[in-house]
């Protein structure tokens, strides 16, 4: 069950520090844009971004119809003040492990996006 969209604001003093997240998806991948991975104790983690969050907007720009490259460009355009509007998923019902039983670092993905290998945007 998806909850109401929320805005998650990420701030950093300089671009020397990574945001600490990776996104997957885009119209060219046939997937909605969603958070693939979040680095524990990184900026994104401390701001509340979680694996499985579905991105609706980057800053004020809707991501609907964007390719993966366009999503990346929008994040870069935001500079050091990055806002995401996301839909949070019910972790118990909405996520699955990509490779069940493959250890504690297994990435969580929304069930309907779990199959196949896709490009992943890792932020810096």
Coordinates of C-alpha atoms in Angstrom, one line a residue:
X1 CA 0.0 0.0 0.0
X2 CA 1.5 3.4 -1.0
X3 CA 1.2 6.3 1.3
X4 CA 0.7 9.9 0.4
X5 CA 3.6 11.6 -1.3
X6 CA 6.2 13.2 0.9
X7 CA 9.0 15.7 0.2
X8 CA 12.5 14.7 1.3
X9 CA 15.1 17.5 1.3
X10 CA 18.8 16.7 0.9
X11 CA 21.3 19.4 1.6
X12 CA 25.1 19.4 1.5
X13 CA 27.7 22.2 1.9
X14 CA 29.7 21.2 -1.2
X15 CA 29.5 18.7 -4.0
X16 CA 32.6 16.9 -2.5
X17 CA 30.3 14.8 -0.4
X18 CA 28.1 12.0 -2.1
X19 CA 24.4 12.1 -1.6
X20 CA 24.5 8.4 -0.8
X21 CA 21.8 6.9 -2.9
X22 CA 21.3 5.1 -6.2
X23 CA 18.2 5.4 -8.5
X24 CA 16.9 3.0 -11.0
X25 CA 14.2 3.5 -13.7
X26 CA 13.1 5.9 -16.4
X27 CA 11.0 5.7 -19.4
X28 CA 13.8 4.1 -21.4
X29 CA 14.1 1.3 -18.8
X30 CA 10.3 0.7 -18.7
X31 CA 10.3 1.4 -15.0
X32 CA 9.2 4.3 -12.8
X33 CA 12.1 6.1 -11.1
X34 CA 12.8 4.6 -7.7
X35 CA 15.4 4.5 -5.0
X36 CA 17.5 1.4 -5.6
X37 CA 20.0 1.8 -2.7
X38 CA 20.8 4.1 0.2
X39 CA 24.1 4.4 2.0
X40 CA 23.7 3.9 5.7
X41 CA 24.4 7.1 7.6
X42 CA 24.8 9.1 4.4
X43 CA 23.0 12.3 3.6
X44 CA 20.1 10.6 1.9
X45 CA 19.7 8.1 4.7
X46 CA 19.7 10.8 7.4
X47 CA 17.1 12.7 5.4
X48 CA 14.7 9.8 5.3
X49 CA 15.2 8.5 1.7
X50 CA 14.7 4.7 1.6
X51 CA 15.1 1.9 -0.9
X52 CA 11.9 1.4 -2.8
X53 CA 10.8 5.1 -2.6
X54 CA 9.2 5.9 -5.9
X55 CA 10.3 9.4 -7.1
X56 CA 7.5 11.6 -8.4
X57 CA 9.4 14.9 -8.7
X58 CA 13.0 16.1 -8.5
X59 CA 12.9 19.6 -7.1
X60 CA 9.7 20.9 -8.8
X61 CA 10.1 18.9 -12.0
X62 CA 7.9 15.8 -12.5
X63 CA 10.0 12.7 -13.6
X64 CA 7.1 11.2 -15.6
X65 CA 8.3 10.5 -19.1
X66 CA 12.0 11.2 -18.3
X67 CA 14.7 8.9 -19.4
X68 CA 17.3 7.7 -16.9
X69 CA 19.8 10.2 -18.3
X70 CA 17.3 13.0 -17.9
X71 CA 16.8 12.0 -14.3
X72 CA 20.5 12.2 -13.7
X73 CA 20.7 15.6 -15.4
X74 CA 17.9 16.9 -13.2
X75 CA 19.7 15.8 -10.1
X76 CA 23.0 17.4 -11.3
X77 CA 21.0 20.6 -12.1
X78 CA 19.8 20.8 -8.4
X79 CA 23.4 21.3 -7.2
X80 CA 23.7 21.0 -3.4
X81 CA 20.0 21.5 -2.6
X82 CA 18.1 18.5 -3.8
X83 CA 14.4 17.9 -3.1
X84 CA 12.5 14.7 -3.9
X85 CA 8.8 14.1 -3.8
X86 CA 8.4 10.4 -3.3
X87 CA 5.8 7.8 -2.6
X88 CA 6.8 5.6 0.3
X89 CA 5.9 1.9 0.0
X90 CA 4.8 -0.4 2.8
X91 CA 8.1 -2.2 3.3
X92 CA 6.4 -5.4 4.5
X93 CA 4.1 -5.7 1.4
X94 CA 5.8 -3.6 -1.3
X95 CA 9.4 -4.8 -1.4
X96 CA 11.2 -7.9 -2.3
X97 CA 14.8 -9.0 -2.3
X98 CA 16.4 -9.2 -5.7
X99 CA 18.3 -12.4 -4.9
X100 CA 16.7 -14.0 -1.9
X101 CA 19.1 -15.5 0.5
X102 CA 22.2 -13.8 -1.0
X103 CA 23.2 -12.1 2.3
X104 CA 22.7 -9.0 4.2
X105 CA 23.6 -6.6 1.4
X106 CA 20.9 -7.8 -0.9
X107 CA 19.2 -4.8 -2.5
X108 CA 15.5 -4.3 -1.8
X109 CA 13.3 -3.5 -4.8
X110 CA 9.6 -3.0 -5.3
X111 CA 8.2 -6.4 -6.2
X112 CA 7.0 -5.5 -9.7
X113 CA 10.5 -4.1 -10.6
X114 CA 12.6 -6.8 -9.1
X115 CA 13.4 -8.8 -12.2
X116 CA 16.0 -8.0 -14.8
X117 CA 19.2 -5.9 -14.7
X118 CA 18.7 -2.2 -15.4
X119 CA 21.0 0.8 -15.4
X120 CA 21.5 2.3 -12.0
X121 CA 22.2 5.9 -11.2
X122 CA 24.7 6.2 -8.3
X123 CA 25.1 9.7 -7.1
X124 CA 28.3 11.5 -6.2

